[in-house]
XYZ file of C-alpha atoms in Angstrom:
436
model
C 0.000 0.000 0.000
C 1.403 3.376 -0.978
C 0.620 6.202 1.391
C 1.764 9.751 0.704
C 0.709 12.647 2.895
C 1.069 16.292 2.003
C 0.499 19.180 4.392
C -0.666 22.293 2.563
C -0.595 25.512 4.547
C -2.957 28.184 3.314
C -0.393 30.986 3.954
C 2.287 29.232 1.927
C 0.807 27.467 -1.075
C 2.705 25.892 -3.929
C 4.828 28.391 -5.840
C 3.088 27.361 -9.033
C -0.135 28.637 -7.537
C 1.083 31.851 -5.931
C 4.627 33.143 -5.640
C 5.887 35.082 -2.630
C 3.741 33.310 -0.058
C 0.583 35.329 -0.844
C -2.911 33.906 -1.258
C -4.025 33.641 -4.890
C -7.079 35.656 -5.928
C -10.476 34.168 -5.160
C -12.243 32.352 -7.959
C -15.078 34.285 -9.581
C -18.289 32.566 -10.740
C -19.612 32.915 -14.274
C -23.094 33.241 -12.830
C -24.816 33.175 -9.464
C -28.426 32.237 -8.685
C -29.970 32.989 -5.307
C -33.310 32.376 -3.639
C -34.920 34.056 -0.630
C -38.316 32.922 0.621
C -41.098 35.465 1.235
C -40.529 35.334 5.007
C -36.763 35.915 4.634
C -36.050 32.794 6.655
C -33.204 30.338 6.202
C -33.008 28.794 2.726
C -30.247 26.275 2.039
C -29.027 24.662 -1.196
C -27.547 21.379 0.005
C -26.889 19.229 -3.055
C -26.241 19.586 -6.793
C -25.911 17.468 -9.940
C -25.510 18.070 -13.683
C -27.719 16.689 -16.436
C -26.223 15.408 -19.695
C -27.338 18.681 -21.329
C -25.427 20.834 -18.846
C -28.477 21.794 -16.779
C -27.902 22.226 -13.046
C -30.147 20.406 -10.561
C -30.165 21.792 -7.018
C -31.929 20.452 -3.954
C -32.315 21.733 -0.419
C -34.921 23.456 1.708
C -36.753 26.729 2.181
C -38.491 28.315 5.156
C -42.261 28.687 4.798
C -44.528 30.511 7.282
C -46.223 28.083 9.701
C -44.576 25.127 7.944
C -40.914 25.164 9.088
C -38.631 23.850 6.322
C -40.046 22.512 3.052
C -38.311 20.616 0.265
C -37.088 22.779 -2.598
C -35.855 21.335 -5.914
C -34.838 23.547 -8.846
C -33.490 23.058 -12.355
C -31.323 25.778 -13.930
C -30.159 26.060 -17.516
C -26.455 26.308 -18.326
C -26.692 30.122 -18.241
C -28.387 30.250 -14.827
C -31.997 30.687 -15.908
C -34.376 28.653 -13.760
C -36.361 26.161 -15.842
C -38.610 24.825 -13.072
C -38.831 24.343 -9.313
C -40.756 21.981 -7.039
C -41.553 22.045 -3.325
C -42.942 19.550 -0.839
C -44.430 19.912 2.647
C -45.029 16.803 4.751
C -48.342 15.979 6.408
C -47.397 17.316 9.864
C -45.843 20.541 8.503
C -42.588 19.903 10.294
C -39.044 20.154 8.963
C -38.668 18.574 5.510
C -35.494 18.861 3.422
C -33.754 17.367 0.389
C -30.369 15.879 1.277
C -29.100 14.557 -2.069
C -29.973 14.585 -5.780
C -28.915 12.448 -8.739
C -29.607 12.463 -12.479
C -30.030 9.251 -14.483
C -29.167 8.534 -18.124
C -32.567 9.853 -19.276
C -31.947 13.119 -17.368
C -34.682 12.244 -14.892
C -34.057 13.687 -11.449
C -34.022 11.656 -8.224
C -34.287 13.520 -4.918
C -33.662 11.967 -1.503
C -34.656 13.763 1.654
C -36.361 13.545 4.993
C -39.848 14.445 6.087
C -41.347 14.874 9.525
C -44.067 12.410 10.446
C -45.949 11.184 13.504
C -44.271 8.328 15.351
C -46.522 5.257 15.693
C -47.213 4.190 19.261
C -47.440 6.221 22.494
C -48.118 9.912 22.237
C -45.866 12.589 23.681
C -46.293 12.558 27.491
C -46.472 16.349 27.836
C -49.373 17.184 25.567
C -50.935 14.086 24.113
C -49.672 14.935 20.630
C -47.904 12.321 18.489
C -44.116 12.355 18.748
C -42.520 13.694 15.572
C -39.674 11.782 13.933
C -37.853 11.894 10.602
C -38.350 9.413 7.793
C -36.787 9.018 4.326
C -38.537 10.034 1.128
C -37.300 9.146 -2.379
C -38.870 10.979 -5.343
C -38.255 10.771 -9.091
C -39.172 13.493 -11.595
C -38.937 13.407 -15.380
C -36.700 16.005 -17.119
C -39.615 18.475 -17.303
C -40.206 18.275 -13.551
C -43.288 16.031 -13.664
C -43.591 13.553 -10.793
C -42.744 9.990 -11.840
C -42.879 8.169 -8.497
C -42.373 8.723 -4.772
C -41.419 6.226 -2.101
C -41.704 7.117 1.584
C -39.524 4.862 3.753
C -41.417 4.378 6.983
C -39.057 1.885 8.592
C -39.828 -0.120 11.695
C -42.134 1.140 14.440
C -39.270 0.742 16.937
C -36.991 3.163 15.057
C -36.543 6.550 16.702
C -35.420 8.369 13.555
C -34.235 7.565 10.044
C -32.097 10.194 8.295
C -31.158 9.882 4.580
C -27.901 11.318 3.268
C -26.962 10.120 -0.217
C -28.482 8.900 -3.488
C -27.029 7.740 -6.821
C -28.192 6.073 -10.042
C -26.550 3.230 -11.981
C -26.158 2.372 -15.689
C -29.661 0.873 -15.746
C -31.237 3.922 -14.039
C -31.746 1.979 -10.812
C -31.609 4.128 -7.677
C -29.604 3.494 -4.497
C -30.261 5.549 -1.361
C -28.342 5.481 1.906
C -28.348 6.983 5.368
C -28.863 6.017 9.001
C -31.423 4.613 11.389
C -31.557 5.276 15.113
C -32.798 2.348 17.168
C -32.585 0.758 20.599
C -30.596 -2.452 21.034
C -31.677 -5.409 23.181
C -30.605 -3.593 26.325
C -32.534 -0.451 25.441
C -29.361 1.478 24.540
C -29.523 4.035 21.702
C -27.645 2.873 18.614
C -27.101 3.950 14.993
C -26.854 1.662 11.976
C -26.479 2.308 8.281
C -29.175 1.565 5.717
C -28.974 1.077 1.931
C -32.047 0.646 -0.288
C -32.033 -0.084 -4.016
C -35.001 0.692 -6.278
C -35.658 -0.123 -9.907
C -36.038 2.729 -12.384
C -39.799 2.421 -11.815
C -39.566 2.773 -8.040
C -39.873 -0.898 -7.039
C -37.719 -1.846 -4.061
C -35.112 -4.423 -5.160
C -33.291 -4.904 -1.859
C -32.565 -3.271 1.495
C -29.502 -3.766 3.698
C -28.555 -2.558 7.166
C -25.006 -2.511 8.514
C -23.019 -1.680 11.616
C -19.418 -0.650 11.935
C -16.328 -2.783 12.551
C -15.792 -4.064 16.109
C -19.415 -3.501 17.059
C -19.318 0.232 16.385
C -22.233 2.321 15.166
C -22.117 3.210 11.460
C -23.968 5.125 8.767
C -23.796 6.017 5.063
C -23.003 9.670 4.354
C -22.749 9.771 0.552
C -23.029 7.249 -2.304
C -21.448 6.793 -5.739
C -21.891 3.986 -8.283
C -19.144 2.783 -10.624
C -19.466 1.584 -14.240
C -20.008 -2.007 -13.100
C -22.941 -1.024 -10.912
C -21.050 -1.513 -7.635
C -22.218 0.821 -4.876
C -19.520 2.860 -3.115
C -20.421 4.200 0.319
C -18.564 6.945 2.155
C -19.733 6.893 5.739
C -18.598 6.914 9.312
C -18.269 4.610 12.276
C -18.243 5.618 15.929
C -18.304 4.067 19.403
C -21.894 3.708 20.634
C -23.288 6.841 22.330
C -20.018 8.756 21.864
C -19.307 12.185 20.382
C -15.635 11.402 19.663
C -13.600 8.606 18.188
C -15.279 8.654 14.782
C -13.569 6.982 11.819
C -14.137 7.397 8.125
C -15.747 4.303 6.617
C -15.513 3.288 2.935
C -17.474 0.329 1.584
C -18.114 -1.366 -1.746
C -21.361 -3.296 -2.259
C -22.128 -5.494 -5.263
C -25.142 -4.678 -7.469
C -27.167 -7.416 -5.741
C -26.458 -6.019 -2.261
C -23.488 -8.040 -0.936
C -20.698 -6.275 0.948
C -17.512 -6.744 -1.116
C -15.106 -4.921 1.209
C -14.888 -2.100 3.751
C -12.071 0.118 4.985
C -11.765 2.496 7.924
C -9.407 5.448 8.040
C -8.157 7.644 10.860
C -4.940 7.678 12.858
C -5.088 6.416 16.414
C -3.961 9.865 17.589
C -6.860 11.566 15.827
C -9.875 12.421 17.930
C -12.076 12.279 14.845
C -11.863 11.285 11.192
C -14.956 12.087 9.169
C -15.986 11.073 5.642
C -18.324 13.555 3.972
C -18.400 12.781 0.237
C -17.358 10.258 -2.424
C -16.825 10.166 -6.197
C -15.654 7.475 -8.643
C -13.579 8.182 -11.752
C -13.617 6.430 -15.128
C -10.999 3.883 -14.013
C -12.945 2.908 -10.914
C -10.719 4.812 -8.494
C -12.547 6.122 -5.453
C -12.121 9.603 -3.979
C -13.299 10.132 -0.389
C -13.089 13.517 1.344
C -13.829 14.808 4.818
C -11.749 15.829 7.819
C -9.486 14.416 10.504
C -7.433 15.674 13.421
C -7.321 16.465 17.103
C -9.541 19.143 18.561
C -8.029 20.882 21.548
C -4.411 20.220 20.484
C -3.820 23.672 18.980
C -4.666 22.471 15.487
C -8.340 21.551 15.012
C -9.630 19.368 12.200
C -7.967 19.405 8.777
C -9.206 18.470 5.327
C -8.648 14.826 4.339
C -8.607 13.668 0.694
C -8.074 9.932 0.072
C -7.994 7.943 -3.139
C -8.509 4.155 -3.250
C -8.277 1.693 -6.093
C -11.235 -0.498 -7.035
C -10.173 -3.204 -4.563
C -9.997 -0.789 -1.623
C -6.223 -0.245 -1.408
C -5.227 3.298 -0.459
C -3.369 4.950 -3.342
C -2.664 8.311 -1.733
C -3.856 10.661 0.984
C -3.646 14.446 1.272
C -4.278 16.800 4.162
C -4.955 20.527 4.162
C -5.285 22.923 7.082
C -5.964 26.636 7.293
C -3.506 29.072 8.837
C -5.736 29.838 11.842
C -5.700 26.197 13.048
C -9.468 26.034 13.428
C -11.769 23.235 12.339
C -11.393 22.936 8.558
C -13.050 20.292 6.436
C -13.787 19.126 2.909
C -17.531 18.736 2.367
C -17.825 17.548 -1.229
C -15.870 16.053 -4.145
C -16.567 15.657 -7.861
C -14.583 14.185 -10.761
C -14.452 15.674 -14.257
C -13.972 14.042 -17.662
C -10.168 13.980 -17.222
C -10.496 12.256 -13.827
C -9.380 15.425 -12.043
C -10.907 16.026 -8.630
C -12.574 19.234 -7.548
C -12.816 19.345 -3.745
C -14.847 21.982 -1.899
C -14.964 22.772 1.795
C -14.305 25.467 4.341
C -11.537 27.041 6.365
C -12.293 28.426 9.814
C -10.889 31.906 10.164
C -13.002 33.728 12.699
C -16.288 31.895 13.347
C -16.769 28.507 15.005
C -18.619 25.845 13.065
C -19.594 22.185 13.120
C -18.519 20.081 10.148
C -21.372 17.641 10.749
C -24.224 20.105 11.113
C -22.978 23.481 9.842
C -24.037 25.210 13.060
C -22.408 28.189 14.762
C -21.749 28.401 18.480
C -19.913 31.727 18.790
C -20.166 34.026 15.760
C -17.515 36.379 17.157
C -14.883 33.642 17.451
C -14.528 32.161 13.968
C -15.546 32.917 10.416
C -15.897 30.326 7.693
C -14.512 30.877 4.225
C -15.177 28.631 1.259
C -12.119 27.007 -0.243
C -11.646 24.870 -3.360
C -8.811 22.512 -4.363
C -8.232 20.804 -7.697
C -6.098 17.666 -7.954
C -5.047 15.748 -11.024
C -5.843 12.041 -11.308
C -2.668 11.076 -9.435
C -3.101 13.421 -6.489
C -0.929 16.356 -7.577
C -2.372 19.655 -6.414
C -3.151 21.783 -9.482
C -4.458 24.801 -7.628
C -5.892 25.965 -4.314
C -8.294 28.905 -4.278
C -10.631 30.753 -1.955
C -14.284 30.965 -2.864
C -15.839 34.396 -3.392
C -15.747 36.569 -0.249
C -19.424 37.474 -0.572
C -20.836 36.256 2.722
C -21.295 32.686 1.507
C -21.587 30.713 4.695
C -21.883 27.100 3.658
C -20.318 25.186 0.776
C -22.447 22.082 0.924
C -21.944 20.367 -2.420
C -19.975 20.532 -5.672
C -20.630 18.925 -9.061
C -18.658 18.851 -12.328
C -20.097 18.660 -15.835
C -17.194 16.536 -17.114
C -15.619 19.420 -19.052
C -13.950 21.059 -16.071
C -16.789 23.458 -15.264
C -18.255 23.055 -11.792
C -21.074 24.281 -9.581
C -20.873 25.003 -5.863
C -24.053 25.325 -3.819
C -24.713 26.449 -0.266
C -26.152 29.489 1.491
C -25.310 33.163 1.832
C -25.103 34.586 5.345
C -27.467 37.560 5.920
C -27.830 37.726 9.707
C -26.342 41.226 9.669
C -29.446 42.323 7.741
C -31.794 40.695 10.234
C -32.663 37.977 7.706
C -32.021 34.282 7.343
C -29.536 32.685 4.966
C -30.259 32.698 1.216
C -30.030 29.691 -1.114
C -26.981 30.227 -3.364
C -25.812 28.526 -6.577
C -22.446 29.476 -8.126
C -21.300 28.273 -11.563
C -17.581 28.336 -12.389
C -16.130 27.835 -15.865
C -12.858 25.970 -16.344
C -10.977 29.008 -17.629
C -12.262 31.204 -14.797
C -11.225 28.834 -12.022
C -7.706 28.129 -13.321
C -4.915 30.161 -11.680
């Protein structure tokens, strides 16, 4: 196994990127699309994918009066003009949000998200109302935005919550969704397990699998990719039961018929946490997994982690990146273009504290997040490292590439200083504009 590690300091980048130790100029988008709901609440673009025609599909959530968060799905043309949008509000008008989108070979759109629903069984002891929990929902739309099918995933009555995270489509337009389930073990202890569900192109469930982590640890699927052979690649995490530390990145390959082919964990023993956030597969079947790892409280914080594995699960190379302020930094998303180059998006902490898992802030005066983007070639050489636009963008949730080197970054724009919630934000970058 070959393992190379490279520490990239943001104040001293490669000379090919910026001579003299300065930071290179921020990348500038070719176009930007924003959305602000009528109540000026929080609106978040969480996930993005390209169609074969270069259209941009974005999913997330919007704030609606008296309804909390609702699903929001939008399709933009290659020049940023919105072609259509769809929303969804669950039956109990709780928090509902799209977590991941995918586009199949017919340019149909699959959205995976959660919806609030009433928990079967005893009612809430304080007011007699049903207890509200989260359940999965998988929806497919045709290219014009017409509903094809929808599959709510109710799960078992004993489950406390089921949270979806990732969805992908294969060469036959089948759909695979993944996430987590919270449940109680035989001793009544709270546990977390991963769940994968595969549907046919028509929405028929083909199989469902649950999994735990190595050595009896909890585990869950964070993001999903599918290779040319139809194998399902899962980037997820494992953790000790009922623990907030000691997480490890988890990478799995499942066969098309739902058998676990192999799994790998990553994370040094000295690390307090190693977190996998996103996964992509290139044309040669190599697997890119990104996230964060490091030791909080040791004067360093978390750093970006970028790993590449071959198709059999052997680690080819690993890269780390940390910001100059030694806060919690992390890669949140990865995409691969037509030349098998990686585009990796994430954040540096510079003056505002944040949580890589939930994107929350605990002390706005202490840290500030800044979007950052790295591009690697197929063999792990850093091509460039650039800041995102300094325009108040608060979250960089997801990145997608159209195969030609252009990419889209979605998230939300911070507007608390105006007394308003965050705005949904879509930024499109052309290859020639992002190059140094």
